[in-house]
mmCIF file of C-alpha atoms and ligand atoms in Angstrom:
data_model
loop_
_atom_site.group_PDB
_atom_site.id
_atom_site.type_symbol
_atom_site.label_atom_id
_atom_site.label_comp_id
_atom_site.label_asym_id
_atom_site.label_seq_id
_atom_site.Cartn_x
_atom_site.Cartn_y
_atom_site.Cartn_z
ATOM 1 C CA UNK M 1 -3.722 -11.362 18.001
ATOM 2 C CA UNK M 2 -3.563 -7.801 18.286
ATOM 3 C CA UNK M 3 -4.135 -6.907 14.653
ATOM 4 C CA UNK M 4 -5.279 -3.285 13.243
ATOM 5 C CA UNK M 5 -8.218 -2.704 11.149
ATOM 6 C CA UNK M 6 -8.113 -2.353 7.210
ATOM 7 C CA UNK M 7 -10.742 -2.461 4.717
ATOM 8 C CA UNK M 8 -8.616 -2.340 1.338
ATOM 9 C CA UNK M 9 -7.456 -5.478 -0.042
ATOM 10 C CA UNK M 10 -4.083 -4.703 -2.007
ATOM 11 C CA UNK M 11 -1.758 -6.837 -3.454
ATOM 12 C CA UNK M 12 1.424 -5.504 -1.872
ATOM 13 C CA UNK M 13 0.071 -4.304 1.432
ATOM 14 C CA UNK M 14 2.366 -4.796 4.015
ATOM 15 C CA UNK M 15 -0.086 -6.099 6.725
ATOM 16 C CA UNK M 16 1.686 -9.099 7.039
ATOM 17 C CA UNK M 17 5.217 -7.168 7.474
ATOM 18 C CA UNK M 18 4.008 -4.376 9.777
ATOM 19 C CA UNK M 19 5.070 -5.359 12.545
ATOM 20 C CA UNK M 20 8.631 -5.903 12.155
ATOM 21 C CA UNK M 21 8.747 -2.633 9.970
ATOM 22 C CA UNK M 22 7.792 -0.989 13.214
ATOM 23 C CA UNK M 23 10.101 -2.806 15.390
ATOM 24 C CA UNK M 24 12.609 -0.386 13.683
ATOM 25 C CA UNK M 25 11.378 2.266 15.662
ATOM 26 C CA UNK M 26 12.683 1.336 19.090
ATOM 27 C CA UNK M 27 10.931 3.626 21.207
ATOM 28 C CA UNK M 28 11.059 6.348 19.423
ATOM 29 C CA UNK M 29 7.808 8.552 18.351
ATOM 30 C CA UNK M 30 8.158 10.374 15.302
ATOM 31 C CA UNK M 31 5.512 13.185 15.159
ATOM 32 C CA UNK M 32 3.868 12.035 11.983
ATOM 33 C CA UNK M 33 4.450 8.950 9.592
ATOM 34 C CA UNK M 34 4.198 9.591 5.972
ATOM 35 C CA UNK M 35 3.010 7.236 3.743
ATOM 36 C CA UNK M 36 3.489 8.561 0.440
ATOM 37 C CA UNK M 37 2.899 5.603 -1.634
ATOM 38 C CA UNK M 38 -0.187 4.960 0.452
ATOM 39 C CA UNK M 39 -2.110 2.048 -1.180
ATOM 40 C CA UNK M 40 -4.074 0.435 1.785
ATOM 41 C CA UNK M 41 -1.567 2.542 4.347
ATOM 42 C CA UNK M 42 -1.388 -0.924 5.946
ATOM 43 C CA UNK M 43 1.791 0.262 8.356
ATOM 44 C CA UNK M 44 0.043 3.877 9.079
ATOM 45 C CA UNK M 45 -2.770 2.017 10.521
ATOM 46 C CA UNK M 46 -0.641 -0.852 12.455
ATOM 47 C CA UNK M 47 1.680 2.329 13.688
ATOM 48 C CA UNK M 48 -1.209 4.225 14.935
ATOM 49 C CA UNK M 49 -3.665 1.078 16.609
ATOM 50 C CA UNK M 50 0.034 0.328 18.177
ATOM 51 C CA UNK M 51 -0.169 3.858 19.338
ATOM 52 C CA UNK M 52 3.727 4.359 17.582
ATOM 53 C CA UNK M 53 2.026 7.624 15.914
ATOM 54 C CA UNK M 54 -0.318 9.994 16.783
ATOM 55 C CA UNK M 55 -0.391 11.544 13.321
ATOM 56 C CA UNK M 56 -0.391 10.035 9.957
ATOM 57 C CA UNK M 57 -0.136 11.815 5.936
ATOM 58 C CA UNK M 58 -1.560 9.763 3.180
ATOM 59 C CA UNK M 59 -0.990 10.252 -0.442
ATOM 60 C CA UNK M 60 -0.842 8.163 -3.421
ATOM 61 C CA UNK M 61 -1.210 9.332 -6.811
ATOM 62 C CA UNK M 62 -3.739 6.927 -8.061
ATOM 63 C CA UNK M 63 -6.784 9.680 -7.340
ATOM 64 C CA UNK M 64 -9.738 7.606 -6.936
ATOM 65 C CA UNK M 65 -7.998 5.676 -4.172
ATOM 66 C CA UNK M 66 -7.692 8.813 -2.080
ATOM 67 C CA UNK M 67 -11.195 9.618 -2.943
ATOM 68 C CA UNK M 68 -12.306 6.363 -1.430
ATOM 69 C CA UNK M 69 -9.986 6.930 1.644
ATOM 70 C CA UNK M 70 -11.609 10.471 1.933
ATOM 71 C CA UNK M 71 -15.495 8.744 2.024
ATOM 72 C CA UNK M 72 -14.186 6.227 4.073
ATOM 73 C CA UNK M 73 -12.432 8.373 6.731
ATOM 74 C CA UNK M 74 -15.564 11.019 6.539
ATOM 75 C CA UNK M 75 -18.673 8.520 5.686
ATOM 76 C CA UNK M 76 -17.885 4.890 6.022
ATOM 77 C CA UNK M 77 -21.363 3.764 6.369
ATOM 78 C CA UNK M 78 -22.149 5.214 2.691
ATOM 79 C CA UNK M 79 -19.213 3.221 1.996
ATOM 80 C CA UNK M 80 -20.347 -0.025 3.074
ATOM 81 C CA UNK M 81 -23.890 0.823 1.472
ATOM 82 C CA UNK M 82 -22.319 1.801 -1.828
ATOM 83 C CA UNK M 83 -20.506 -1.542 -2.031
ATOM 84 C CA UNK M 84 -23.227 -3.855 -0.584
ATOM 85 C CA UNK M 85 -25.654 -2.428 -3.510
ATOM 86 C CA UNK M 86 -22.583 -3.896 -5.908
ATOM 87 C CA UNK M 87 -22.048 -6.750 -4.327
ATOM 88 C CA UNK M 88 -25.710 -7.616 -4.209
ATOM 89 C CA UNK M 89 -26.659 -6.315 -7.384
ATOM 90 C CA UNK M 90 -27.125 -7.540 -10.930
ATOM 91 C CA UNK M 91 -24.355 -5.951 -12.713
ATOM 92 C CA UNK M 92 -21.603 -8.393 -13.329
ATOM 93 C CA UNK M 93 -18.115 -7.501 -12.707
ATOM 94 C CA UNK M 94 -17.200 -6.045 -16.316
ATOM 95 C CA UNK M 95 -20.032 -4.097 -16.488
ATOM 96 C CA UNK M 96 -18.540 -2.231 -13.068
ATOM 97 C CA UNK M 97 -15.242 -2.068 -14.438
ATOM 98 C CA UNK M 98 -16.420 -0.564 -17.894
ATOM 99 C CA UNK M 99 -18.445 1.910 -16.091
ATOM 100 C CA UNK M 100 -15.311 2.571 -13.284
ATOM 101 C CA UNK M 101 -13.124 3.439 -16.634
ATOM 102 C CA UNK M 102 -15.858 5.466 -18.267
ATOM 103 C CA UNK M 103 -15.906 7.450 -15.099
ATOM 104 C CA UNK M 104 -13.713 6.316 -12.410
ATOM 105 C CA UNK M 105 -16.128 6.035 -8.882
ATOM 106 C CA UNK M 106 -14.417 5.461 -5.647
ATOM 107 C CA UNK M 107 -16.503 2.640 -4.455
ATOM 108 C CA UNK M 108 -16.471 0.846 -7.376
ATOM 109 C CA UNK M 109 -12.827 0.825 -7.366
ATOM 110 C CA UNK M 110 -12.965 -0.632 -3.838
ATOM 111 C CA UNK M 111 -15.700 -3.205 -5.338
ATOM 112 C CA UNK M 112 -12.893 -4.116 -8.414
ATOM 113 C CA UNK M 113 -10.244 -4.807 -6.361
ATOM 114 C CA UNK M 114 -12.097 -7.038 -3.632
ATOM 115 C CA UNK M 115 -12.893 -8.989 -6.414
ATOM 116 C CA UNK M 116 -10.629 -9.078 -8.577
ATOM 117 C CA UNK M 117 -7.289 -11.793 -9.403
ATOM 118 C CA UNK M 118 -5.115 -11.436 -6.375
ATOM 119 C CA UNK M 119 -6.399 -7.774 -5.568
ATOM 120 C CA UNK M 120 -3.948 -7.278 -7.494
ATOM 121 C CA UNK M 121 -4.865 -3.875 -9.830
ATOM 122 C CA UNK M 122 -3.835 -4.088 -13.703
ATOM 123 C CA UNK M 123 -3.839 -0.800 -16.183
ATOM 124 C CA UNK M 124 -3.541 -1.072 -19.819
ATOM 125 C CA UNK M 125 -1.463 1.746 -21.813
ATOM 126 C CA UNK M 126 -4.422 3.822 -22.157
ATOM 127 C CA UNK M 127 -4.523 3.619 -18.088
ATOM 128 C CA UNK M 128 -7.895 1.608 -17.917
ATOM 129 C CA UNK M 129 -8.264 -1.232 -14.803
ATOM 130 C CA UNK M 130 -8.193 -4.335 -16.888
ATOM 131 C CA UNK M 131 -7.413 -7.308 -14.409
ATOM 132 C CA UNK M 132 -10.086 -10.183 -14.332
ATOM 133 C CA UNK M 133 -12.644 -11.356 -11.793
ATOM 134 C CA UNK M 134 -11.429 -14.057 -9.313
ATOM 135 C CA UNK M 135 -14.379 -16.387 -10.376
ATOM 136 C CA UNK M 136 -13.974 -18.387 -7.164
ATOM 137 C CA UNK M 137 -14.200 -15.265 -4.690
ATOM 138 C CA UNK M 138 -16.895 -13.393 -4.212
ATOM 139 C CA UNK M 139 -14.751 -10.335 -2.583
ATOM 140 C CA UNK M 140 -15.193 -9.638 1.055
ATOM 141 C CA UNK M 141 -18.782 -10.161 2.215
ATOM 142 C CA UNK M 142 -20.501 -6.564 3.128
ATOM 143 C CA UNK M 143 -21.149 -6.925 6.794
ATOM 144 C CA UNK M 144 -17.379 -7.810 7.109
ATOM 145 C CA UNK M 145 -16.596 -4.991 5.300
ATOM 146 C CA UNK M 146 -18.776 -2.541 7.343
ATOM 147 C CA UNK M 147 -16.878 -3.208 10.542
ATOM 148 C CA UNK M 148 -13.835 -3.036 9.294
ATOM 149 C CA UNK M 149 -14.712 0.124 7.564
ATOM 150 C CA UNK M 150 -16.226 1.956 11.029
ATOM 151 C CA UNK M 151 -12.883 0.727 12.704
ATOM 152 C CA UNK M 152 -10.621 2.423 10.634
ATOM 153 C CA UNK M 153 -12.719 5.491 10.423
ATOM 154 C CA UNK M 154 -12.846 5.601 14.502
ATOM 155 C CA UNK M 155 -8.755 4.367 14.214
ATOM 156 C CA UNK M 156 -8.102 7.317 12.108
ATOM 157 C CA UNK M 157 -10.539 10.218 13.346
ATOM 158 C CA UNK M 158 -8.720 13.404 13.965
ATOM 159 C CA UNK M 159 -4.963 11.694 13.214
ATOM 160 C CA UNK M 160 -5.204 11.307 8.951
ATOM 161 C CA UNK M 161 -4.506 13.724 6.376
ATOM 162 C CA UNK M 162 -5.109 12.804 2.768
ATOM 163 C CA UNK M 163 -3.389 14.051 -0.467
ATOM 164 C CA UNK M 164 -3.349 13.034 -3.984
ATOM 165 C CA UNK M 165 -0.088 13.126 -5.993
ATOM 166 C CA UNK M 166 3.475 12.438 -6.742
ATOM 167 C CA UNK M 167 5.132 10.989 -3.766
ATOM 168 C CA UNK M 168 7.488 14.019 -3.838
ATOM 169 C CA UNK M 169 4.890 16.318 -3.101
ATOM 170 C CA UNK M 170 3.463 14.228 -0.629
ATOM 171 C CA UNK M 171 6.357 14.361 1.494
ATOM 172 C CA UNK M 172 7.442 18.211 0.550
ATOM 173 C CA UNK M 173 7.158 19.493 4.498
ATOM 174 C CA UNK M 174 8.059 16.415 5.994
ATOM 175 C CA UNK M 175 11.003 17.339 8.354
ATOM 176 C CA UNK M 176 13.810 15.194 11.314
ATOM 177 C CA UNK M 177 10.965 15.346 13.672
ATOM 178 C CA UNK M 178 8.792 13.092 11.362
ATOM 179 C CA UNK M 179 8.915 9.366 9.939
ATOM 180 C CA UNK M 180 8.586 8.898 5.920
ATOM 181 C CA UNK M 181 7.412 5.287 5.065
ATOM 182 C CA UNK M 182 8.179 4.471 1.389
ATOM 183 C CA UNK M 183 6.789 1.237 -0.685
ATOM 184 C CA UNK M 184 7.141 2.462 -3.955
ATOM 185 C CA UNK M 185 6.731 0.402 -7.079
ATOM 186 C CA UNK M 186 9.520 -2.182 -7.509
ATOM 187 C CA UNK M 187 11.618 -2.134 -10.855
ATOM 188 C CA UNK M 188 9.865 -4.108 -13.553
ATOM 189 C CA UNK M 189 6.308 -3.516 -12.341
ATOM 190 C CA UNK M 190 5.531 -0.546 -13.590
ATOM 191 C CA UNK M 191 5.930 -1.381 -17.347
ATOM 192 C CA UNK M 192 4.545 -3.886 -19.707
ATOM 193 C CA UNK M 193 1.461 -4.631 -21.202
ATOM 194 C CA UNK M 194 -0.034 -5.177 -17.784
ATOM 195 C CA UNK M 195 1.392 -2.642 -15.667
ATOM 196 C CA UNK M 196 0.283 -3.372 -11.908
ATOM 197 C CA UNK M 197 0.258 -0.143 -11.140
ATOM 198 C CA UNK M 198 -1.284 3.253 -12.728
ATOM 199 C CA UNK M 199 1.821 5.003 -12.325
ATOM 200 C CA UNK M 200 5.447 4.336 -12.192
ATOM 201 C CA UNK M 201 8.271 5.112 -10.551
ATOM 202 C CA UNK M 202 11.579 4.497 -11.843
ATOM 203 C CA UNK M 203 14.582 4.142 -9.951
ATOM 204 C CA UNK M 204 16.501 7.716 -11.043
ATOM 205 C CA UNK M 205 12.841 9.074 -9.452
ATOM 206 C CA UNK M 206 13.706 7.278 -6.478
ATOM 207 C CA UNK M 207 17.010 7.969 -6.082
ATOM 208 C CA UNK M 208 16.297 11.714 -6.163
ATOM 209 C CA UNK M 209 13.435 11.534 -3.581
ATOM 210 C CA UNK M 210 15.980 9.712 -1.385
ATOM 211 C CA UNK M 211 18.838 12.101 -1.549
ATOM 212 C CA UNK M 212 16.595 14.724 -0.992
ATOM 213 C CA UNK M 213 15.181 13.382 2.497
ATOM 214 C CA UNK M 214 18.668 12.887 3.277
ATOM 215 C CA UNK M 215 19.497 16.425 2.467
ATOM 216 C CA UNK M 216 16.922 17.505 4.565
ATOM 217 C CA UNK M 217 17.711 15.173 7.532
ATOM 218 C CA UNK M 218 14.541 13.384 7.217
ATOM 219 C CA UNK M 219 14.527 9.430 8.590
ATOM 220 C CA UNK M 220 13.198 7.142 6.063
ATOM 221 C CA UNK M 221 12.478 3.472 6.081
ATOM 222 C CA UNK M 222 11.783 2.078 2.541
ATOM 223 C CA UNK M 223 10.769 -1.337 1.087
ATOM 224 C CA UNK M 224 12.409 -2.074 -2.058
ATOM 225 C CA UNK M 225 13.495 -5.528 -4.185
ATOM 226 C CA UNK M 226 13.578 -8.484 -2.301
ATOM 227 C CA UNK M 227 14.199 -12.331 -2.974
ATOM 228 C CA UNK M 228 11.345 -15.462 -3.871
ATOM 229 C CA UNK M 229 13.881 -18.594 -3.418
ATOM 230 C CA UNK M 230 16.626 -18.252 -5.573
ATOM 231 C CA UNK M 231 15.288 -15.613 -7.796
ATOM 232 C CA UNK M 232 16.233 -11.840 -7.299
ATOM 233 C CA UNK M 233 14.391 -8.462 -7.647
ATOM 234 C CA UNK M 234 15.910 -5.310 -8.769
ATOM 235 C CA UNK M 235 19.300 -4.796 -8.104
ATOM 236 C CA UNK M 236 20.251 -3.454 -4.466
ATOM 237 C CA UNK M 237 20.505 0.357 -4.040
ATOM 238 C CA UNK M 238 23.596 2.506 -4.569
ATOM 239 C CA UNK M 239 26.401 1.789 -1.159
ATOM 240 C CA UNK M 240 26.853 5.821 -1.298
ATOM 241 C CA UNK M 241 23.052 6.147 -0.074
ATOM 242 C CA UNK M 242 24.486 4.992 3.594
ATOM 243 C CA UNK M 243 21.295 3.387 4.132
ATOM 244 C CA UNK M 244 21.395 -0.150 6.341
ATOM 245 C CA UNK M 245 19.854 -3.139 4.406
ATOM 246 C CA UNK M 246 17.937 -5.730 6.438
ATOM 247 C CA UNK M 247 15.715 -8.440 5.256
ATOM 248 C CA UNK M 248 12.477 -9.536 6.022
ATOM 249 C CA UNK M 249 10.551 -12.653 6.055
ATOM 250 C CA UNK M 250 7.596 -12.154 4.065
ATOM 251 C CA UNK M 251 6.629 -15.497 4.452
ATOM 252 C CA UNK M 252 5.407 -18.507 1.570
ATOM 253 C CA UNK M 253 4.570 -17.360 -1.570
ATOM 254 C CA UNK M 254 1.361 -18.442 -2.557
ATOM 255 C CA UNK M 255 2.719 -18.888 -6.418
ATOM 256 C CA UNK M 256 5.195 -21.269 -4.735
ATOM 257 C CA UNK M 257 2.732 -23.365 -2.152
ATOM 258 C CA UNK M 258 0.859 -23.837 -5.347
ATOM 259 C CA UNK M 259 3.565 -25.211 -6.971
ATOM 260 C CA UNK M 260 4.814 -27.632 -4.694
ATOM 261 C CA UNK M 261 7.702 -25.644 -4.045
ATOM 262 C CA UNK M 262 8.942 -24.362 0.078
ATOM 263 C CA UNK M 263 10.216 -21.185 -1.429
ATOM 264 C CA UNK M 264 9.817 -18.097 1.406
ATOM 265 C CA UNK M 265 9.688 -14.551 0.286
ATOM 266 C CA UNK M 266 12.016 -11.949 1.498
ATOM 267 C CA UNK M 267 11.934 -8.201 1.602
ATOM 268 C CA UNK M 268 14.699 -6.049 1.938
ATOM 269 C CA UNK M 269 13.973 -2.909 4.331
ATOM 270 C CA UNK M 270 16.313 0.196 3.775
ATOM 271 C CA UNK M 271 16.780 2.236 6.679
ATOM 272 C CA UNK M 272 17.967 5.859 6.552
ATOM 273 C CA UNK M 273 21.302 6.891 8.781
ATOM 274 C CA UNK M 274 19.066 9.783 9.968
ATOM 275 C CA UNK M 275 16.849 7.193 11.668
ATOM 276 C CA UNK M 276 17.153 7.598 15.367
ATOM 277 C CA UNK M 277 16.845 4.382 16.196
ATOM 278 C CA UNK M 278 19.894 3.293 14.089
HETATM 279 C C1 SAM A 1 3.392 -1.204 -3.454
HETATM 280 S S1 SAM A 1 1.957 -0.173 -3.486
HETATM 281 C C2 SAM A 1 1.872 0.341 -1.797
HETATM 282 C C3 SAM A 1 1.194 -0.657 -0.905
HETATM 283 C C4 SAM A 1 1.036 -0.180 0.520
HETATM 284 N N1 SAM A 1 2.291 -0.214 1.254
HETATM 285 C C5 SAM A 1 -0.020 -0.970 1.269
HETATM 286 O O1 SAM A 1 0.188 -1.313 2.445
HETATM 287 O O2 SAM A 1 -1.073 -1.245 0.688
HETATM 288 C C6 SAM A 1 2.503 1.264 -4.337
HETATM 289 C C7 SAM A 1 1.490 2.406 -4.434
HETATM 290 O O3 SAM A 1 2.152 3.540 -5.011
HETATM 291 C C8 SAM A 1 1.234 4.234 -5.838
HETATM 292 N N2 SAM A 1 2.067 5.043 -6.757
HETATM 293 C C9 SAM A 1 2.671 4.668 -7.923
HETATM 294 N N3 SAM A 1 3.438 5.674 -8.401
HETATM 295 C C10 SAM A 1 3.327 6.702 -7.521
HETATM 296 C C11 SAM A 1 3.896 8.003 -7.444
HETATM 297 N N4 SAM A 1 4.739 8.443 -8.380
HETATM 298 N N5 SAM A 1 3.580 8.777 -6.378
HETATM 299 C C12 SAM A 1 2.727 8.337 -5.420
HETATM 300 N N6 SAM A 1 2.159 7.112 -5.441
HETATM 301 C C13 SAM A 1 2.451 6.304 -6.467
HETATM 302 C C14 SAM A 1 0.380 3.159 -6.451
HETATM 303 O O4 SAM A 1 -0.879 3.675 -6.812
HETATM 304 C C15 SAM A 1 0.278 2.142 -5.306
HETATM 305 O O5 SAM A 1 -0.880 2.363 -4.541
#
C-alpha cells in the first residue's frame, strides 16, 4: 500500500481518512496546503508523498508540538535518541509526565503520547497532560520510530513551514491560489474536566475563521461532527455558509468492536464553494 510516513501517534489523525480527503482535489494543485490545526499533519504528509503539494504550512497552538515538529524536521536522529533514552530508561511514565508539566520538553511530549491511553492527550484546568499510561503498550518501539522519523524529515525537506498559534494567524496570508485544511476541535471536546485538547475552539471562533476565508476567496475543506451508529456529533453547520457536506467512512470504532456492537464511524467533510474542484 502506498502509505506516507508519520511518526506522531494522535488520536484524531486523519491517516486513515487521507485519502479520500484528497480525492477532493481532482487534479487540481493548490500552491500550498495549510494545516492550521496541525496535530500529526497526517493529510499534509499524504498530500505531499502523493505529490498533490509541493508546499505545506504547519501550525497548531499547542507549542511544544511545533517544537517537536521543528527537531524533527531539522534533527530527527536527536529525536529518535532523545526518545530511545525514555523508552529504555528507568523513569516510569509519571515521573516523565511530572517533569513534561514542570517544564514542557518536546520529546517527552512525543514519549507521553506514544504511550499513553489511546494517544489520546488529556489537560486538566490548570493545562497540565494528565491522561494515563496504556499499561499494555509499550509505545512504538525506537528503531520503528527512527525510520519513520528520517522519512518524514527527507518527505518534508525544503516543502514545511512551521508556526505556533491560533489557527487564525496561521492561515493570515493564505490566499485562492492555496488549499486550507481545517480539523479543528469538535464541539464538546474542548471542555470538561478532561479536556482532550489544550485549547479550544468554539464554534462562533469557527464560524468567523470560515467567513473570513470565504471573504477572501480562499478554498477550504474542513472536518467537523460526524456520526458513531445512531449517535450524533455537534449539530451541522449554518446552510448560509454554502459549503457542500459529504460524509466519510471512518471505519469501526474501536469503542464499538469492543463492545460487540457493528457500529461504523462517519465524518462529515465540508467543502468550500471556492474549491475548484467543486
Ligand atoms: C483534531 S486535532 C488535529 C489532528 C490532525 N488532523 C492530525 O492528523 O493529527 C486538533 C488540533 O488542534 C489544536 N488546536 C486546538 N485549538 C487550536 C487553536 N485555537 N488554534 C490552532 N490549533 C489548535 C490541538 O492542539 C490539536 O493538535
Amino acid at each position: 500500500v502506498d502509505t506516507a510516513p508519520h511518526f506522531l501517534p494522535y488520536q484524531g489523525s486523519k491517516r486513515r481518512l487521507a485519502h479520500h480527503i484528497l480525492a477532493h482535489l481532482g487534479n487540481w494543485r493548490p500552491a500550498r496546503l495549510f494545516e492550521p490545526f496541525a496535530g500529526s499533519a497526517a493529510l499534509s504528509l499524504a498530500a505531499v508523498h502523493r505529490r498533490q503539494v509541493a508546499q505545506v504550512v504547519l501550525g497548531d497552538s499547542l507549542a511544544p508540538l511545533m517544537q517537536l515538529w521543528q527537531s524533527v524536521l531539522t534533527a530527527p536522529d536527536s529525536v529518535a535518541n532523545d526518545y530511545e533514552r525514555l523508552w529504555r530508561g528507568d523513569a516510569t511514565f509519571e515521573h516523565v509526565r511530572a517533569r513534561y508539566n514542570a517544564a514542557p520538553e518536546p520529546v517527552a511530549l512525543l514519549y507521553l503520547l506514544a504511550r499513553c491511553v489511546k494517544n489520546a492527550p488529556r489537560w486538566n484546568e490548570a493545562g497540565a497532560f494528565n491522561q494515563a499510561p496504556d499499561r499494555r503498550r509499550r509505545g512504538v518501539a525506537p528503531d520503528r520510530l527512527r525510520r519513520q522519523l528520517r522519512a518524514v524529515a527527507a518527505l518534508l525537506h525544503g516543502r514545511c513551514e512551521l508556526r505556533v498559534g491560533d489557527a487564525r494567524q496561521t492561515v493570515a496570508d493564505a490566499t485562492a491560489a492555496d488549499l486550507v485544511y481545517l480539523d479543528p476541535p469538535w464541539q464538546g471536546t474542548s471542555s470538561g474536566r478532561d479536556r482532550r485538547y489544550h485549547a479550544g475552539f468554539s464554534l462562533p471562533q469557527l464560524l468567523e475563521l470560515l467567513n473570513e476565508l470565504r471573504n477572501r476567496r480562499v478554498p477550504f475543506l474542513l472536518s467537523y461532527d460526524g456520526q458513531l451508529g445512531e449517535r450524533r456529533y455537534g449539530e451541522p453547520l449554518p446552510l448560509a455558509l454554502g459549503l457542500r457536506r459529504v460524509m466519510l467512512d471512518a471505519g469501526r470504532s474501536s469503542q464499538a468492536t469492543l463492545a460487540g456492537r457493528a457500529e461504523r464511524t462517519l465524518e462529515s467533510l465540508y467543502i468550500s464553494a471556492e474549491m475548484p474542484t467543486r
